[in-house]
mmCIF file of C-alpha atoms in Angstrom:
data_model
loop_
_atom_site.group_PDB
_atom_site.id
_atom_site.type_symbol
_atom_site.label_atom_id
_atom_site.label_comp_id
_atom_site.label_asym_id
_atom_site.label_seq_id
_atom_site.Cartn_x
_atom_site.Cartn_y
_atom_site.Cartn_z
ATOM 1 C CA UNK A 1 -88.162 126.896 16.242
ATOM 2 C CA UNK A 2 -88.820 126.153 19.949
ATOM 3 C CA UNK A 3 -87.172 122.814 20.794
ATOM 4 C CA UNK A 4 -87.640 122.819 24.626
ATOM 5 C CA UNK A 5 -89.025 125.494 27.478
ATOM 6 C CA UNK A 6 -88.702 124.278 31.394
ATOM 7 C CA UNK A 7 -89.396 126.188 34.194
ATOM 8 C CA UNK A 8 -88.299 125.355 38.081
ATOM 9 C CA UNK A 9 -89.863 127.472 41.394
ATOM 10 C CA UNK A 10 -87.103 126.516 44.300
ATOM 11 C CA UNK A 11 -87.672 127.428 47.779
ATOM 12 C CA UNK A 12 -84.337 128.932 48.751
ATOM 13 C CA UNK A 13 -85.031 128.064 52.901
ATOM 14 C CA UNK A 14 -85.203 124.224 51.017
ATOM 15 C CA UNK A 15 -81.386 124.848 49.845
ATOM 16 C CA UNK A 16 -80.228 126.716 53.063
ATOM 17 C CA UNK A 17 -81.159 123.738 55.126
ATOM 18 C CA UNK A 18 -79.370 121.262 52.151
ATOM 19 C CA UNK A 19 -76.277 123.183 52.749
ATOM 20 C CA UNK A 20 -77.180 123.470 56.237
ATOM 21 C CA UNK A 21 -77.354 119.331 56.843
ATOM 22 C CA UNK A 22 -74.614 118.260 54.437
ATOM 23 C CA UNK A 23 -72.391 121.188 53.803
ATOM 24 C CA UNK A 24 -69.955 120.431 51.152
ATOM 25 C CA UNK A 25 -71.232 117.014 50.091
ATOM 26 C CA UNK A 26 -74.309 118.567 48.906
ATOM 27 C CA UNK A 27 -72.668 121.313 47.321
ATOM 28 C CA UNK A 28 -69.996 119.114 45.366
ATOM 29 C CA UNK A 29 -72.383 116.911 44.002
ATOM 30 C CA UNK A 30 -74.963 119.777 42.774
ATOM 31 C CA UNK A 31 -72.979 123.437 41.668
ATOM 32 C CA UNK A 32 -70.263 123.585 39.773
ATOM 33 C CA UNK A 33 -67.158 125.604 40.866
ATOM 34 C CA UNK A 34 -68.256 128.643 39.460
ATOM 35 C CA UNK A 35 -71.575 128.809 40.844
ATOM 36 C CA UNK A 36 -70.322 128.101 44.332
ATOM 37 C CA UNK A 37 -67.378 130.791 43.487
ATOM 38 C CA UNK A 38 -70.258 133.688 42.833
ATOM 39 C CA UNK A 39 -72.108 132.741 45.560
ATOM 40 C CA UNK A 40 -68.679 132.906 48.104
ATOM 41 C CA UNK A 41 -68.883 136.390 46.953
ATOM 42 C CA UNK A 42 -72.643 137.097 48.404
ATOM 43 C CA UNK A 43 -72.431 135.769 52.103
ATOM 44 C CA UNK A 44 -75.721 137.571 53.214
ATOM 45 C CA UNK A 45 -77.439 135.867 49.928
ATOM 46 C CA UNK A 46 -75.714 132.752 49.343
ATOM 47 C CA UNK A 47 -78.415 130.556 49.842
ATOM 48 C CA UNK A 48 -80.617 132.324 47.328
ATOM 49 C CA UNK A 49 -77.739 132.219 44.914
ATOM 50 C CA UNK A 50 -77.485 128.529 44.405
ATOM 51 C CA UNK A 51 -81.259 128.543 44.657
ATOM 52 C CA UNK A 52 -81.767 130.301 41.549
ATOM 53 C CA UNK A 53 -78.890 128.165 40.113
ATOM 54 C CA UNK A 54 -80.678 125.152 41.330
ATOM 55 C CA UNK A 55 -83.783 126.186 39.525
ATOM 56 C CA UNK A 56 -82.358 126.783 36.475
ATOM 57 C CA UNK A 57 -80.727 123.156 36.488
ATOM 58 C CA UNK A 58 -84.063 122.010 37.012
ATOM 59 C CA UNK A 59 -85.776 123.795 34.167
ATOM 60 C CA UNK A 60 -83.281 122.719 31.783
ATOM 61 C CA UNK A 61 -83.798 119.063 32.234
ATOM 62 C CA UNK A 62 -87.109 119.734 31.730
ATOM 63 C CA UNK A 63 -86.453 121.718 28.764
ATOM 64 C CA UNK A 64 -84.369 118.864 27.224
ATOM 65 C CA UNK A 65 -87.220 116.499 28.225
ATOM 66 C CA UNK A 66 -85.039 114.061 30.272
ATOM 67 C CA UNK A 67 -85.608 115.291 33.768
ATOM 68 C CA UNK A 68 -81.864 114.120 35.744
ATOM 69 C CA UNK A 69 -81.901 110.500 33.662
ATOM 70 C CA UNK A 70 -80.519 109.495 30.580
ATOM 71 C CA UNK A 71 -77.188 110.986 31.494
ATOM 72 C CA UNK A 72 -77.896 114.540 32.655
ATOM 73 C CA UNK A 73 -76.629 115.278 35.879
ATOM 74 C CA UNK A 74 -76.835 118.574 38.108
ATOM 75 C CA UNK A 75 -73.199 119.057 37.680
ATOM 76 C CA UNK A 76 -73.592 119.233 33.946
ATOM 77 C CA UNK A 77 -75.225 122.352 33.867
ATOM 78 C CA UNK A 78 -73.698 125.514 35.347
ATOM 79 C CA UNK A 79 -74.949 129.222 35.511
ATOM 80 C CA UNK A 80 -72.539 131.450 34.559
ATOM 81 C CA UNK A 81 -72.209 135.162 34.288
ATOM 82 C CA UNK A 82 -71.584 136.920 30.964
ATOM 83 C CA UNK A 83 -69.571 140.371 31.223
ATOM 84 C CA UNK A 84 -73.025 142.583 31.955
ATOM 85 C CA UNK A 85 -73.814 140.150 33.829
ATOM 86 C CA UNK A 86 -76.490 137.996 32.507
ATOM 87 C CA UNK A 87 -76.937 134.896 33.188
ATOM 88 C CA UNK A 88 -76.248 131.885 30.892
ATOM 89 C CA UNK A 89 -75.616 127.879 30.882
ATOM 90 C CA UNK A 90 -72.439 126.317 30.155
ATOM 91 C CA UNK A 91 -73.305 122.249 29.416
ATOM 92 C CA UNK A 92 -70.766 119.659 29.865
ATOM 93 C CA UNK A 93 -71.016 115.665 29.701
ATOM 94 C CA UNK A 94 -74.561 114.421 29.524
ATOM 95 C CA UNK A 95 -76.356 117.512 29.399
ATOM 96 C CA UNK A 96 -74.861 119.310 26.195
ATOM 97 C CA UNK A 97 -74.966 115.345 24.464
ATOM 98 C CA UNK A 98 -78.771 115.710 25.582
ATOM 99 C CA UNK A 99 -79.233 119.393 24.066
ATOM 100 C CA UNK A 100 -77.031 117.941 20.592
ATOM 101 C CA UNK A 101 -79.172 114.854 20.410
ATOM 102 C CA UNK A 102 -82.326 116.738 20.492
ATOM 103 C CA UNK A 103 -81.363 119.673 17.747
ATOM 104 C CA UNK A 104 -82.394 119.063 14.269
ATOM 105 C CA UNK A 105 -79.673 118.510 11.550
ATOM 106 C CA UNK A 106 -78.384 122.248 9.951
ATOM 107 C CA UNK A 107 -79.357 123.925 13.650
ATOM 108 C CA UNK A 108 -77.971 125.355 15.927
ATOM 109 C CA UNK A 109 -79.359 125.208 19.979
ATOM 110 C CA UNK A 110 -79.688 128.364 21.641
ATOM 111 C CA UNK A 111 -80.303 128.237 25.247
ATOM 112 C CA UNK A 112 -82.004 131.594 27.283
ATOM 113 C CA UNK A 113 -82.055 131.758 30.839
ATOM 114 C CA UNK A 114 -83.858 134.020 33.107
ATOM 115 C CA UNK A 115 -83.549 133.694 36.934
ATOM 116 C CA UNK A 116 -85.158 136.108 39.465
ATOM 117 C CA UNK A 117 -85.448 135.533 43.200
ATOM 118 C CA UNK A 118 -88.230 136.841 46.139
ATOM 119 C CA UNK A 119 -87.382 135.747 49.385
ATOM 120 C CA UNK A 120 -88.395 132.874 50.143
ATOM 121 C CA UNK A 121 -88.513 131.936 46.422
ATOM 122 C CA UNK A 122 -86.058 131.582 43.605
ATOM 123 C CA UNK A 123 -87.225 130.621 39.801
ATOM 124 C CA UNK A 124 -85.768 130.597 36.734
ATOM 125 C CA UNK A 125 -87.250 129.592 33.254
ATOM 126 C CA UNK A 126 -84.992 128.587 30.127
ATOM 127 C CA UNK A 127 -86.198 128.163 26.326
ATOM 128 C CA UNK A 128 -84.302 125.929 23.959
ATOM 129 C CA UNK A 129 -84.533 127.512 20.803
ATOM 130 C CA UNK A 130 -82.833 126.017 16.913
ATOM 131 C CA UNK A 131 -81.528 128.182 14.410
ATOM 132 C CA UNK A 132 -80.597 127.390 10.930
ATOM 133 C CA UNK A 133 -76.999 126.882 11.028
ATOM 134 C CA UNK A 134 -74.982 130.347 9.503
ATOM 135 C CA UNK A 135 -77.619 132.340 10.761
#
């Protein structure tokens, strides 16, 4: 069953002047160390990299239904890479209590992430899905 689907359209000259104006601040308080490791690795497309990162933190709160209250903070929810390279979210803190409070008892939450990116755009969508535990 579908427990949650959010979807977040981020305009990636928005982030470029964030990191722009506050630098490091803004970056400590929003990506995690891995996101802002992968995007050190793409100088010429950093900005668009945390973009599409950004997005997808914003789709899953709206997936979860919470928006960034109730405990779920930015930092909580991190892109990362699997080995062929698809993306994925690793949950910490208030964000993976929000996604366990919200799955039904005997399930199992499955989160998919898409991001894609057009200059000057970046957007990602992510469905919560349940499956019966064992499955």
């Amino acid at each position: 069953m579908i427990l949650g689907l959010g979807s977040d359209l981020c305009s990636i000259e928005r982030i470029a002047a964030s990191l722009a104006r506050f630098g490091e601040r803004f970056e400590a308080r929003v990506f995690t160390a891995v996101e802002r490791a992968r995007a050190d690795r793409r100088p010429f497309t950093r900005a668009g990299t945390l973009a599409k990162r950004f997005a997808a933190k914003e789709a899953f709160s709206k997936a979860v239904g919470t928006g960034f209250r109730r405990g779920v903070f930015m930092r909580d929810i991190g892109v990362v890479n699997g080995p062929g390279g698809a993306p994925a979210l690793a949950l910490t803190g208030g964000a993976q209590a929000r996604l366990d409070a919200i799955t039904p008892p005997g399930h199992v939450a499955r989160v998919h992430l898409t991001l894609t990116d057009d200059h000057p755009w970046a957007q990602a969508f992510v469905v919560i899905e349940a499956l019966p535990e064992g499955r």
